[in-house]
mmCIF file with all atom_site columns, N, CA and C in Angstrom:
data_model
loop_
_atom_site.group_PDB
_atom_site.id
_atom_site.type_symbol
_atom_site.label_atom_id
_atom_site.label_alt_id
_atom_site.label_comp_id
_atom_site.label_asym_id
_atom_site.label_entity_id
_atom_site.label_seq_id
_atom_site.pdbx_PDB_ins_code
_atom_site.Cartn_x
_atom_site.Cartn_y
_atom_site.Cartn_z
_atom_site.occupancy
_atom_site.B_iso_or_equiv
_atom_site.pdbx_formal_charge
_atom_site.auth_seq_id
_atom_site.auth_comp_id
_atom_site.auth_asym_id
_atom_site.auth_atom_id
_atom_site.pdbx_PDB_model_num
ATOM 1   N N  . UNK A 1 1  ? 35.169  -3.765  13.431  1.00 0.00 ? 44  UNK A N  1
ATOM 2   C CA . UNK A 1 1  ? 36.607  -3.851  13.519  1.00 0.00 ? 44  UNK A CA 1
ATOM 3   C C  . UNK A 1 1  ? 37.086  -5.280  13.406  1.00 0.00 ? 44  UNK A C  1
ATOM 4   N N  . UNK A 1 2  ? 36.295  -6.183  13.894  1.00 0.00 ? 45  UNK A N  1
ATOM 5   C CA . UNK A 1 2  ? 36.692  -7.588  13.834  1.00 0.00 ? 45  UNK A CA 1
ATOM 6   C C  . UNK A 1 2  ? 36.813  -8.047  12.393  1.00 0.00 ? 45  UNK A C  1
ATOM 7   N N  . UNK A 1 3  ? 35.886  -7.623  11.545  1.00 0.00 ? 46  UNK A N  1
ATOM 8   C CA . UNK A 1 3  ? 35.937  -8.021  10.138  1.00 0.00 ? 46  UNK A CA 1
ATOM 9   C C  . UNK A 1 3  ? 37.204  -7.511  9.473   1.00 0.00 ? 46  UNK A C  1
ATOM 10  N N  . UNK A 1 4  ? 37.603  -6.286  9.780   1.00 0.00 ? 47  UNK A N  1
ATOM 11  C CA . UNK A 1 4  ? 38.837  -5.733  9.209   1.00 0.00 ? 47  UNK A CA 1
ATOM 12  C C  . UNK A 1 4  ? 40.041  -6.536  9.689   1.00 0.00 ? 47  UNK A C  1
ATOM 13  N N  . UNK A 1 5  ? 40.045  -6.914  10.949  1.00 0.00 ? 48  UNK A N  1
ATOM 14  C CA . UNK A 1 5  ? 41.149  -7.698  11.488  1.00 0.00 ? 48  UNK A CA 1
ATOM 15  C C  . UNK A 1 5  ? 41.207  -9.079  10.825  1.00 0.00 ? 48  UNK A C  1
ATOM 16  N N  . UNK A 1 6  ? 40.058  -9.729  10.654  1.00 0.00 ? 49  UNK A N  1
ATOM 17  C CA . UNK A 1 6  ? 40.043  -11.070 10.065  1.00 0.00 ? 49  UNK A CA 1
ATOM 18  C C  . UNK A 1 6  ? 40.482  -11.025 8.613   1.00 0.00 ? 49  UNK A C  1
ATOM 19  N N  . UNK A 1 7  ? 40.051  -10.005 7.870   1.00 0.00 ? 50  UNK A N  1
ATOM 20  C CA . UNK A 1 7  ? 40.433  -9.901  6.460   1.00 0.00 ? 50  UNK A CA 1
ATOM 21  C C  . UNK A 1 7  ? 41.933  -9.655  6.315   1.00 0.00 ? 50  UNK A C  1
ATOM 22  N N  . UNK A 1 8  ? 42.499  -8.890  7.225   1.00 0.00 ? 51  UNK A N  1
ATOM 23  C CA . UNK A 1 8  ? 43.915  -8.536  7.086   1.00 0.00 ? 51  UNK A CA 1
ATOM 24  C C  . UNK A 1 8  ? 44.887  -9.501  7.732   1.00 0.00 ? 51  UNK A C  1
ATOM 25  N N  . UNK A 1 9  ? 44.414  -10.433 8.496   1.00 0.00 ? 52  UNK A N  1
ATOM 26  C CA . UNK A 1 9  ? 45.335  -11.316 9.206   1.00 0.00 ? 52  UNK A CA 1
ATOM 27  C C  . UNK A 1 9  ? 44.968  -12.777 8.964   1.00 0.00 ? 52  UNK A C  1
ATOM 28  N N  . UNK A 1 10 ? 45.934  -13.610 9.113   1.00 0.00 ? 53  UNK A N  1
ATOM 29  C CA . UNK A 1 10 ? 45.712  -15.045 9.034   1.00 0.00 ? 53  UNK A CA 1
ATOM 30  C C  . UNK A 1 10 ? 45.842  -15.593 7.630   1.00 0.00 ? 53  UNK A C  1
ATOM 31  N N  . UNK A 1 11 ? 46.032  -16.902 7.581   1.00 0.00 ? 54  UNK A N  1
ATOM 32  C CA . UNK A 1 11 ? 46.218  -17.557 6.284   1.00 0.00 ? 54  UNK A CA 1
ATOM 33  C C  . UNK A 1 11 ? 44.888  -17.785 5.563   1.00 0.00 ? 54  UNK A C  1
ATOM 34  N N  . UNK A 1 12 ? 43.772  -17.750 6.277   1.00 0.00 ? 55  UNK A N  1
ATOM 35  C CA . UNK A 1 12 ? 42.460  -17.963 5.649   1.00 0.00 ? 55  UNK A CA 1
ATOM 36  C C  . UNK A 1 12 ? 41.833  -16.681 5.135   1.00 0.00 ? 55  UNK A C  1
ATOM 37  N N  . UNK A 1 13 ? 42.497  -15.577 5.236   1.00 0.00 ? 56  UNK A N  1
ATOM 38  C CA . UNK A 1 13 ? 41.920  -14.286 4.847   1.00 0.00 ? 56  UNK A CA 1
ATOM 39  C C  . UNK A 1 13 ? 41.577  -14.234 3.362   1.00 0.00 ? 56  UNK A C  1
ATOM 40  N N  . UNK A 1 14 ? 42.232  -14.989 2.526   1.00 0.00 ? 57  UNK A N  1
ATOM 41  C CA . UNK A 1 14 ? 41.981  -14.956 1.084   1.00 0.00 ? 57  UNK A CA 1
ATOM 42  C C  . UNK A 1 14 ? 41.015  -16.046 0.638   1.00 0.00 ? 57  UNK A C  1
ATOM 43  N N  . UNK A 1 15 ? 40.565  -16.875 1.539   1.00 0.00 ? 58  UNK A N  1
ATOM 44  C CA . UNK A 1 15 ? 39.673  -17.968 1.150   1.00 0.00 ? 58  UNK A CA 1
ATOM 45  C C  . UNK A 1 15 ? 38.233  -17.465 1.003   1.00 0.00 ? 58  UNK A C  1
ATOM 46  N N  . UNK A 1 16 ? 37.523  -18.040 0.050   1.00 0.00 ? 59  UNK A N  1
ATOM 47  C CA . UNK A 1 16 ? 36.163  -17.620 -0.248  1.00 0.00 ? 59  UNK A CA 1
ATOM 48  C C  . UNK A 1 16 ? 35.215  -17.943 0.905   1.00 0.00 ? 59  UNK A C  1
ATOM 49  N N  . UNK A 1 17 ? 35.425  -19.053 1.581   1.00 0.00 ? 60  UNK A N  1
ATOM 50  C CA . UNK A 1 17 ? 34.530  -19.450 2.668   1.00 0.00 ? 60  UNK A CA 1
ATOM 51  C C  . UNK A 1 17 ? 34.563  -18.456 3.825   1.00 0.00 ? 60  UNK A C  1
ATOM 52  N N  . UNK A 1 18 ? 35.598  -17.645 3.927   1.00 0.00 ? 61  UNK A N  1
ATOM 53  C CA . UNK A 1 18 ? 35.671  -16.630 4.964   1.00 0.00 ? 61  UNK A CA 1
ATOM 54  C C  . UNK A 1 18 ? 35.236  -15.256 4.433   1.00 0.00 ? 61  UNK A C  1
ATOM 55  N N  . UNK A 1 19 ? 35.579  -14.957 3.197   1.00 0.00 ? 62  UNK A N  1
ATOM 56  C CA . UNK A 1 19 ? 35.248  -13.646 2.642   1.00 0.00 ? 62  UNK A CA 1
ATOM 57  C C  . UNK A 1 19 ? 33.747  -13.477 2.375   1.00 0.00 ? 62  UNK A C  1
ATOM 58  N N  . UNK A 1 20 ? 33.077  -14.546 1.940   1.00 0.00 ? 63  UNK A N  1
ATOM 59  C CA . UNK A 1 20 ? 31.645  -14.446 1.624   1.00 0.00 ? 63  UNK A CA 1
ATOM 60  C C  . UNK A 1 20 ? 30.805  -14.100 2.859   1.00 0.00 ? 63  UNK A C  1
ATOM 61  N N  . UNK A 1 21 ? 30.939  -14.813 3.987   1.00 0.00 ? 64  UNK A N  1
ATOM 62  C CA . UNK A 1 21 ? 30.136  -14.423 5.155   1.00 0.00 ? 64  UNK A CA 1
ATOM 63  C C  . UNK A 1 21 ? 30.482  -13.037 5.685   1.00 0.00 ? 64  UNK A C  1
ATOM 64  N N  . UNK A 1 22 ? 31.753  -12.661 5.602   1.00 0.00 ? 65  UNK A N  1
ATOM 65  C CA . UNK A 1 22 ? 32.139  -11.327 6.071   1.00 0.00 ? 65  UNK A CA 1
ATOM 66  C C  . UNK A 1 22 ? 31.519  -10.256 5.173   1.00 0.00 ? 65  UNK A C  1
ATOM 67  N N  . UNK A 1 23 ? 31.531  -10.475 3.860   1.00 0.00 ? 66  UNK A N  1
ATOM 68  C CA . UNK A 1 23 ? 30.948  -9.507  2.930   1.00 0.00 ? 66  UNK A CA 1
ATOM 69  C C  . UNK A 1 23 ? 29.432  -9.404  3.130   1.00 0.00 ? 66  UNK A C  1
ATOM 70  N N  . UNK A 1 24 ? 28.754  -10.542 3.317   1.00 0.00 ? 67  UNK A N  1
ATOM 71  C CA . UNK A 1 24 ? 27.308  -10.511 3.546   1.00 0.00 ? 67  UNK A CA 1
ATOM 72  C C  . UNK A 1 24 ? 26.970  -9.816  4.866   1.00 0.00 ? 67  UNK A C  1
ATOM 73  N N  . UNK A 1 25 ? 27.765  -10.088 5.887   1.00 0.00 ? 68  UNK A N  1
ATOM 74  C CA . UNK A 1 25 ? 27.521  -9.451  7.183   1.00 0.00 ? 68  UNK A CA 1
ATOM 75  C C  . UNK A 1 25 ? 27.752  -7.943  7.099   1.00 0.00 ? 68  UNK A C  1
ATOM 76  N N  . UNK A 1 26 ? 28.807  -7.545  6.436   1.00 0.00 ? 69  UNK A N  1
ATOM 77  C CA . UNK A 1 26 ? 29.102  -6.122  6.295   1.00 0.00 ? 69  UNK A CA 1
ATOM 78  C C  . UNK A 1 26 ? 28.003  -5.419  5.491   1.00 0.00 ? 69  UNK A C  1
ATOM 79  N N  . UNK A 1 27 ? 27.517  -6.073  4.439   1.00 0.00 ? 70  UNK A N  1
ATOM 80  C CA . UNK A 1 27 ? 26.451  -5.475  3.632   1.00 0.00 ? 70  UNK A CA 1
ATOM 81  C C  . UNK A 1 27 ? 25.178  -5.316  4.456   1.00 0.00 ? 70  UNK A C  1
ATOM 82  N N  . UNK A 1 28 ? 24.860  -6.317  5.255   1.00 0.00 ? 71  UNK A N  1
ATOM 83  C CA . UNK A 1 28 ? 23.674  -6.243  6.094   1.00 0.00 ? 71  UNK A CA 1
ATOM 84  C C  . UNK A 1 28 ? 23.802  -5.126  7.137   1.00 0.00 ? 71  UNK A C  1
ATOM 85  N N  . UNK A 1 29 ? 24.955  -5.037  7.771   1.00 0.00 ? 72  UNK A N  1
ATOM 86  C CA . UNK A 1 29 ? 25.170  -4.010  8.794   1.00 0.00 ? 72  UNK A CA 1
ATOM 87  C C  . UNK A 1 29 ? 25.087  -2.616  8.177   1.00 0.00 ? 72  UNK A C  1
ATOM 88  N N  . UNK A 1 30 ? 25.705  -2.422  7.023   1.00 0.00 ? 73  UNK A N  1
ATOM 89  C CA . UNK A 1 30 ? 25.671  -1.111  6.375   1.00 0.00 ? 73  UNK A CA 1
ATOM 90  C C  . UNK A 1 30 ? 24.254  -0.750  5.916   1.00 0.00 ? 73  UNK A C  1
ATOM 91  N N  . UNK A 1 31 ? 23.513  -1.736  5.429   1.00 0.00 ? 74  UNK A N  1
ATOM 92  C CA . UNK A 1 31 ? 22.136  -1.482  5.009   1.00 0.00 ? 74  UNK A CA 1
ATOM 93  C C  . UNK A 1 31 ? 21.279  -1.059  6.197   1.00 0.00 ? 74  UNK A C  1
ATOM 94  N N  . UNK A 1 32 ? 21.364  -1.794  7.289   1.00 0.00 ? 75  UNK A N  1
ATOM 95  C CA . UNK A 1 32 ? 20.569  -1.460  8.469   1.00 0.00 ? 75  UNK A CA 1
ATOM 96  C C  . UNK A 1 32 ? 20.989  -0.121  9.075   1.00 0.00 ? 75  UNK A C  1
ATOM 97  N N  . UNK A 1 33 ? 22.285  0.171   9.063   1.00 0.00 ? 76  UNK A N  1
ATOM 98  C CA . UNK A 1 33 ? 22.765  1.453   9.568   1.00 0.00 ? 76  UNK A CA 1
ATOM 99  C C  . UNK A 1 33 ? 22.244  2.602   8.700   1.00 0.00 ? 76  UNK A C  1
ATOM 100 N N  . UNK A 1 34 ? 22.262  2.402   7.395   1.00 0.00 ? 77  UNK A N  1
ATOM 101 C CA . UNK A 1 34 ? 21.752  3.426   6.487   1.00 0.00 ? 77  UNK A CA 1
ATOM 102 C C  . UNK A 1 34 ? 20.273  3.667   6.684   1.00 0.00 ? 77  UNK A C  1
ATOM 103 N N  . UNK A 1 35 ? 19.516  2.596   6.894   1.00 0.00 ? 78  UNK A N  1
ATOM 104 C CA . UNK A 1 35 ? 18.078  2.755   7.126   1.00 0.00 ? 78  UNK A CA 1
ATOM 105 C C  . UNK A 1 35 ? 17.791  3.497   8.416   1.00 0.00 ? 78  UNK A C  1
ATOM 106 N N  . UNK A 1 36 ? 18.645  3.329   9.389   1.00 0.00 ? 79  UNK A N  1
ATOM 107 C CA . UNK A 1 36 ? 18.420  4.002   10.667  1.00 0.00 ? 79  UNK A CA 1
ATOM 108 C C  . UNK A 1 36 ? 18.829  5.473   10.609  1.00 0.00 ? 79  UNK A C  1
ATOM 109 N N  . UNK A 1 37 ? 19.897  5.777   9.893   1.00 0.00 ? 80  UNK A N  1
ATOM 110 C CA . UNK A 1 37 ? 20.409  7.145   9.889   1.00 0.00 ? 80  UNK A CA 1
ATOM 111 C C  . UNK A 1 37 ? 19.734  8.051   8.871   1.00 0.00 ? 80  UNK A C  1
ATOM 112 N N  . UNK A 1 38 ? 19.348  7.509   7.727   1.00 0.00 ? 81  UNK A N  1
ATOM 113 C CA . UNK A 1 38 ? 18.733  8.347   6.704   1.00 0.00 ? 81  UNK A CA 1
ATOM 114 C C  . UNK A 1 38 ? 17.299  8.658   7.092   1.00 0.00 ? 81  UNK A C  1
ATOM 115 N N  . UNK A 1 39 ? 16.860  9.885   6.828   1.00 0.00 ? 82  UNK A N  1
ATOM 116 C CA . UNK A 1 39 ? 15.473  10.227  7.178   1.00 0.00 ? 82  UNK A CA 1
ATOM 117 C C  . UNK A 1 39 ? 14.504  9.433   6.319   1.00 0.00 ? 82  UNK A C  1
ATOM 118 N N  . UNK A 1 40 ? 13.419  9.037   6.939   1.00 0.00 ? 83  UNK A N  1
ATOM 119 C CA . UNK A 1 40 ? 12.397  8.290   6.224   1.00 0.00 ? 83  UNK A CA 1
ATOM 120 C C  . UNK A 1 40 ? 11.466  9.251   5.517   1.00 0.00 ? 83  UNK A C  1
ATOM 121 N N  . UNK A 1 41 ? 10.965  8.816   4.384   1.00 0.00 ? 84  UNK A N  1
ATOM 122 C CA . UNK A 1 41 ? 9.958   9.602   3.677   1.00 0.00 ? 84  UNK A CA 1
ATOM 123 C C  . UNK A 1 41 ? 8.617   9.282   4.307   1.00 0.00 ? 84  UNK A C  1
ATOM 124 N N  . UNK A 1 42 ? 8.020   10.276  4.898   1.00 0.00 ? 85  UNK A N  1
ATOM 125 C CA . UNK A 1 42 ? 6.715   10.078  5.515   1.00 0.00 ? 85  UNK A CA 1
ATOM 126 C C  . UNK A 1 42 ? 5.654   10.657  4.601   1.00 0.00 ? 85  UNK A C  1
ATOM 127 N N  . UNK A 1 43 ? 4.809   9.808   4.152   1.00 0.00 ? 86  UNK A N  1
ATOM 128 C CA . UNK A 1 43 ? 3.723   10.291  3.311   1.00 0.00 ? 86  UNK A CA 1
ATOM 129 C C  . UNK A 1 43 ? 2.551   10.684  4.198   1.00 0.00 ? 86  UNK A C  1
ATOM 130 N N  . UNK A 1 44 ? 1.766   11.603  3.696   1.00 0.00 ? 87  UNK A N  1
ATOM 131 C CA . UNK A 1 44 ? 0.595   12.035  4.445   1.00 0.00 ? 87  UNK A CA 1
ATOM 132 C C  . UNK A 1 44 ? -0.419  10.902  4.456   1.00 0.00 ? 87  UNK A C  1
ATOM 133 N N  . UNK A 1 45 ? -1.125  10.768  5.545   1.00 0.00 ? 88  UNK A N  1
ATOM 134 C CA . UNK A 1 45 ? -2.120  9.692   5.573   1.00 0.00 ? 88  UNK A CA 1
ATOM 135 C C  . UNK A 1 45 ? -3.218  9.943   4.545   1.00 0.00 ? 88  UNK A C  1
ATOM 136 N N  . UNK A 1 46 ? -3.719  8.866   4.012   1.00 0.00 ? 89  UNK A N  1
ATOM 137 C CA . UNK A 1 46 ? -4.779  8.975   3.005   1.00 0.00 ? 89  UNK A CA 1
ATOM 138 C C  . UNK A 1 46 ? -6.044  9.515   3.651   1.00 0.00 ? 89  UNK A C  1
ATOM 139 N N  . UNK A 1 47 ? -6.757  10.362  2.928   1.00 0.00 ? 90  UNK A N  1
ATOM 140 C CA . UNK A 1 47 ? -8.006  10.884  3.502   1.00 0.00 ? 90  UNK A CA 1
ATOM 141 C C  . UNK A 1 47 ? -9.008  9.740   3.663   1.00 0.00 ? 90  UNK A C  1
ATOM 142 N N  . UNK A 1 48 ? -9.889  9.869   4.645   1.00 0.00 ? 91  UNK A N  1
ATOM 143 C CA . UNK A 1 48 ? -10.869 8.798   4.831   1.00 0.00 ? 91  UNK A CA 1
ATOM 144 C C  . UNK A 1 48 ? -11.798 8.713   3.624   1.00 0.00 ? 91  UNK A C  1
ATOM 145 N N  . UNK A 1 49 ? -12.237 7.520   3.289   1.00 0.00 ? 92  UNK A N  1
ATOM 146 C CA . UNK A 1 49 ? -13.106 7.389   2.114   1.00 0.00 ? 92  UNK A CA 1
ATOM 147 C C  . UNK A 1 49 ? -14.453 8.052   2.370   1.00 0.00 ? 92  UNK A C  1
ATOM 148 N N  . UNK A 1 50 ? -15.010 8.605   1.314   1.00 0.00 ? 93  UNK A N  1
ATOM 149 C CA . UNK A 1 50 ? -16.310 9.255   1.435   1.00 0.00 ? 93  UNK A CA 1
ATOM 150 C C  . UNK A 1 50 ? -17.389 8.185   1.533   1.00 0.00 ? 93  UNK A C  1
ATOM 151 N N  . UNK A 1 51 ? -18.424 8.452   2.326   1.00 0.00 ? 94  UNK A N  1
ATOM 152 C CA . UNK A 1 51 ? -19.488 7.449   2.432   1.00 0.00 ? 94  UNK A CA 1
ATOM 153 C C  . UNK A 1 51 ? -20.208 7.305   1.098   1.00 0.00 ? 94  UNK A C  1
ATOM 154 N N  . UNK A 1 52 ? -20.657 6.105   0.801   1.00 0.00 ? 95  UNK A N  1
ATOM 155 C CA . UNK A 1 52 ? -21.346 5.918   -0.480  1.00 0.00 ? 95  UNK A CA 1
ATOM 156 C C  . UNK A 1 52 ? -22.671 6.675   -0.507  1.00 0.00 ? 95  UNK A C  1
ATOM 157 N N  . UNK A 1 53 ? -22.981 7.199   -1.657  1.00 0.00 ? 96  UNK A N  1
ATOM 158 C CA . UNK A 1 53 ? -24.205 7.972   -1.837  1.00 0.00 ? 96  UNK A CA 1
ATOM 159 C C  . UNK A 1 53 ? -25.162 7.134   -2.682  1.00 0.00 ? 96  UNK A C  1
ATOM 160 N N  . UNK A 1 54 ? -26.404 7.019   -2.223  1.00 0.00 ? 97  UNK A N  1
ATOM 161 C CA . UNK A 1 54 ? -27.401 6.264   -2.986  1.00 0.00 ? 97  UNK A CA 1
ATOM 162 C C  . UNK A 1 54 ? -27.740 7.045   -4.247  1.00 0.00 ? 97  UNK A C  1
ATOM 163 N N  . UNK A 1 55 ? -27.748 6.372   -5.372  1.00 0.00 ? 98  UNK A N  1
ATOM 164 C CA . UNK A 1 55 ? -28.060 7.092   -6.616  1.00 0.00 ? 98  UNK A CA 1
ATOM 165 C C  . UNK A 1 55 ? -29.530 7.490   -6.658  1.00 0.00 ? 98  UNK A C  1
ATOM 166 N N  . UNK A 1 56 ? -29.774 8.638   -7.237  1.00 0.00 ? 99  UNK A N  1
ATOM 167 C CA . UNK A 1 56 ? -31.147 9.103   -7.387  1.00 0.00 ? 99  UNK A CA 1
ATOM 168 C C  . UNK A 1 56 ? -31.792 8.322   -8.531  1.00 0.00 ? 99  UNK A C  1
ATOM 169 N N  . UNK A 1 57 ? -33.072 8.018   -8.388  1.00 0.00 ? 100 UNK A N  1
ATOM 170 C CA . UNK A 1 57 ? -33.720 7.269   -9.479  1.00 0.00 ? 100 UNK A CA 1
ATOM 171 C C  . UNK A 1 57 ? -33.786 8.108   -10.746 1.00 0.00 ? 100 UNK A C  1
ATOM 172 N N  . UNK A 1 58 ? -33.590 7.445   -11.844 1.00 0.00 ? 101 UNK A N  1
ATOM 173 C CA . UNK A 1 58 ? -33.623 8.108   -13.144 1.00 0.00 ? 101 UNK A CA 1
ATOM 174 C C  . UNK A 1 58 ? -35.074 8.164   -13.615 1.00 0.00 ? 101 UNK A C  1
ATOM 175 N N  . UNK A 1 59 ? -35.624 9.363   -13.853 1.00 0.00 ? 102 UNK A N  1
ATOM 176 C CA . UNK A 1 59 ? -37.035 9.438   -14.246 1.00 0.00 ? 102 UNK A CA 1
ATOM 177 C C  . UNK A 1 59 ? -37.301 8.786   -15.595 1.00 0.00 ? 102 UNK A C  1
ATOM 178 N N  . UNK A 1 60 ? -36.287 8.697   -16.443 1.00 0.00 ? 103 UNK A N  1
ATOM 179 C CA . UNK A 1 60 ? -36.483 8.067   -17.748 1.00 0.00 ? 103 UNK A CA 1
ATOM 180 C C  . UNK A 1 60 ? -36.505 6.545   -17.594 1.00 0.00 ? 103 UNK A C  1
ATOM 181 N N  . UNK A 1 61 ? -35.678 6.033   -16.721 1.00 0.00 ? 104 UNK A N  1
ATOM 182 C CA . UNK A 1 61 ? -35.588 4.589   -16.543 1.00 0.00 ? 104 UNK A CA 1
ATOM 183 C C  . UNK A 1 61 ? -36.760 4.042   -15.732 1.00 0.00 ? 104 UNK A C  1
ATOM 184 N N  . UNK A 1 62 ? -37.414 4.862   -14.934 1.00 0.00 ? 105 UNK A N  1
ATOM 185 C CA . UNK A 1 62 ? -38.539 4.417   -14.106 1.00 0.00 ? 105 UNK A CA 1
ATOM 186 C C  . UNK A 1 62 ? -39.786 5.214   -14.491 1.00 0.00 ? 105 UNK A C  1
ATOM 187 N N  . UNK A 1 63 ? -40.502 4.796   -15.527 1.00 0.00 ? 106 UNK A N  1
ATOM 188 C CA . UNK A 1 63 ? -41.674 5.567   -15.959 1.00 0.00 ? 106 UNK A CA 1
ATOM 189 C C  . UNK A 1 63 ? -42.799 5.486   -14.935 1.00 0.00 ? 106 UNK A C  1
ATOM 190 N N  . UNK A 1 64 ? -43.653 6.518   -14.954 1.00 0.00 ? 107 UNK A N  1
ATOM 191 C CA . UNK A 1 64 ? -44.784 6.545   -14.039 1.00 0.00 ? 107 UNK A CA 1
ATOM 192 C C  . UNK A 1 64 ? -45.900 5.621   -14.491 1.00 0.00 ? 107 UNK A C  1
ATOM 193 N N  . UNK A 1 65 ? -45.975 5.309   -15.774 1.00 0.00 ? 108 UNK A N  1
ATOM 194 C CA . UNK A 1 65 ? -47.052 4.472   -16.300 1.00 0.00 ? 108 UNK A CA 1
ATOM 195 C C  . UNK A 1 65 ? -46.583 3.040   -16.425 1.00 0.00 ? 108 UNK A C  1
ATOM 196 N N  . UNK A 1 66 ? -47.492 2.142   -16.294 1.00 0.00 ? 109 UNK A N  1
ATOM 197 C CA . UNK A 1 66 ? -47.146 0.729   -16.413 1.00 0.00 ? 109 UNK A CA 1
ATOM 198 C C  . UNK A 1 66 ? -46.960 0.377   -17.878 1.00 0.00 ? 109 UNK A C  1
ATOM 199 N N  . UNK A 1 67 ? -46.559 -0.841  -18.123 1.00 0.00 ? 110 UNK A N  1
ATOM 200 C CA . UNK A 1 67 ? -46.317 -1.283  -19.495 1.00 0.00 ? 110 UNK A CA 1
ATOM 201 C C  . UNK A 1 67 ? -47.605 -1.320  -20.309 1.00 0.00 ? 110 UNK A C  1
ATOM 202 N N  . UNK A 1 68 ? -48.733 -1.492  -19.656 1.00 0.00 ? 111 UNK A N  1
ATOM 203 C CA . UNK A 1 68 ? -50.008 -1.549  -20.386 1.00 0.00 ? 111 UNK A CA 1
ATOM 204 C C  . UNK A 1 68 ? -50.526 -0.158  -20.743 1.00 0.00 ? 111 UNK A C  1
ATOM 205 N N  . UNK A 1 69 ? -49.926 0.898   -20.207 1.00 0.00 ? 112 UNK A N  1
ATOM 206 C CA . UNK A 1 69 ? -50.361 2.245   -20.513 1.00 0.00 ? 112 UNK A CA 1
ATOM 207 C C  . UNK A 1 69 ? -51.336 2.798   -19.502 1.00 0.00 ? 112 UNK A C  1
ATOM 208 N N  . UNK A 1 70 ? -51.699 2.005   -18.523 1.00 0.00 ? 113 UNK A N  1
ATOM 209 C CA . UNK A 1 70 ? -52.642 2.469   -17.515 1.00 0.00 ? 113 UNK A CA 1
ATOM 210 C C  . UNK A 1 70 ? -51.889 3.188   -16.402 1.00 0.00 ? 113 UNK A C  1
ATOM 211 N N  . UNK A 1 71 ? -52.473 4.247   -15.854 1.00 0.00 ? 114 UNK A N  1
ATOM 212 C CA . UNK A 1 71 ? -51.805 4.943   -14.756 1.00 0.00 ? 114 UNK A CA 1
ATOM 213 C C  . UNK A 1 71 ? -51.842 4.083   -13.500 1.00 0.00 ? 114 UNK A C  1
ATOM 214 N N  . UNK A 1 72 ? -50.893 4.280   -12.594 1.00 0.00 ? 115 UNK A N  1
ATOM 215 C CA . UNK A 1 72 ? -50.900 3.505   -11.358 1.00 0.00 ? 115 UNK A CA 1
ATOM 216 C C  . UNK A 1 72 ? -52.105 3.872   -10.492 1.00 0.00 ? 115 UNK A C  1
ATOM 217 N N  . UNK A 1 73 ? -52.460 2.997   -9.568  1.00 0.00 ? 116 UNK A N  1
ATOM 218 C CA . UNK A 1 73 ? -53.652 3.203   -8.748  1.00 0.00 ? 116 UNK A CA 1
ATOM 219 C C  . UNK A 1 73 ? -53.547 4.450   -7.875  1.00 0.00 ? 116 UNK A C  1
ATOM 220 N N  . UNK A 1 74 ? -52.399 4.790   -7.422  1.00 0.00 ? 117 UNK A N  1
ATOM 221 C CA . UNK A 1 74 ? -52.270 5.942   -6.542  1.00 0.00 ? 117 UNK A CA 1
ATOM 222 C C  . UNK A 1 74 ? -52.532 7.247   -7.271  1.00 0.00 ? 117 UNK A C  1
ATOM 223 N N  . UNK A 1 75 ? -52.429 7.240   -8.605  1.00 0.00 ? 118 UNK A N  1
ATOM 224 C CA . UNK A 1 75 ? -52.617 8.503   -9.321  1.00 0.00 ? 118 UNK A CA 1
ATOM 225 C C  . UNK A 1 75 ? -54.074 8.754   -9.718  1.00 0.00 ? 118 UNK A C  1
ATOM 226 N N  . UNK A 1 76 ? -54.950 7.774   -9.526  1.00 0.00 ? 119 UNK A N  1
ATOM 227 C CA . UNK A 1 76 ? -56.343 7.975   -9.889  1.00 0.00 ? 119 UNK A CA 1
ATOM 228 C C  . UNK A 1 76 ? -57.090 8.699   -8.787  1.00 0.00 ? 119 UNK A C  1
ATOM 229 N N  . UNK A 1 77 ? -58.034 9.491   -9.171  1.00 0.00 ? 120 UNK A N  1
ATOM 230 C CA . UNK A 1 77 ? -58.815 10.228  -8.187  1.00 0.00 ? 120 UNK A CA 1
ATOM 231 C C  . UNK A 1 77 ? -60.087 9.421   -7.888  1.00 0.00 ? 120 UNK A C  1
ATOM 232 N N  . UNK A 1 78 ? -60.453 9.417   -6.664  1.00 0.00 ? 121 UNK A N  1
ATOM 233 C CA . UNK A 1 78 ? -61.581 8.612   -6.286  1.00 0.00 ? 121 UNK A CA 1
ATOM 234 C C  . UNK A 1 78 ? -62.838 9.314   -5.994  1.00 0.00 ? 121 UNK A C  1
#
């Protein structure tokens, strides 16, 4: 109400130095009032991340034989 009274009364009501702070204050008050009165959009909480899974070894990438062509020691019969 004070802002309406100041704008409508007095010789400084038309001056920019008075209108600018009143306009900024009114905009701030209306913005905050709107944020309080309008319902907020509540998003559902994000699901918890899945635990990392160790990759299974690729049988093609990990051959049973060594580079020389000999079988590993564990595969030989004694």
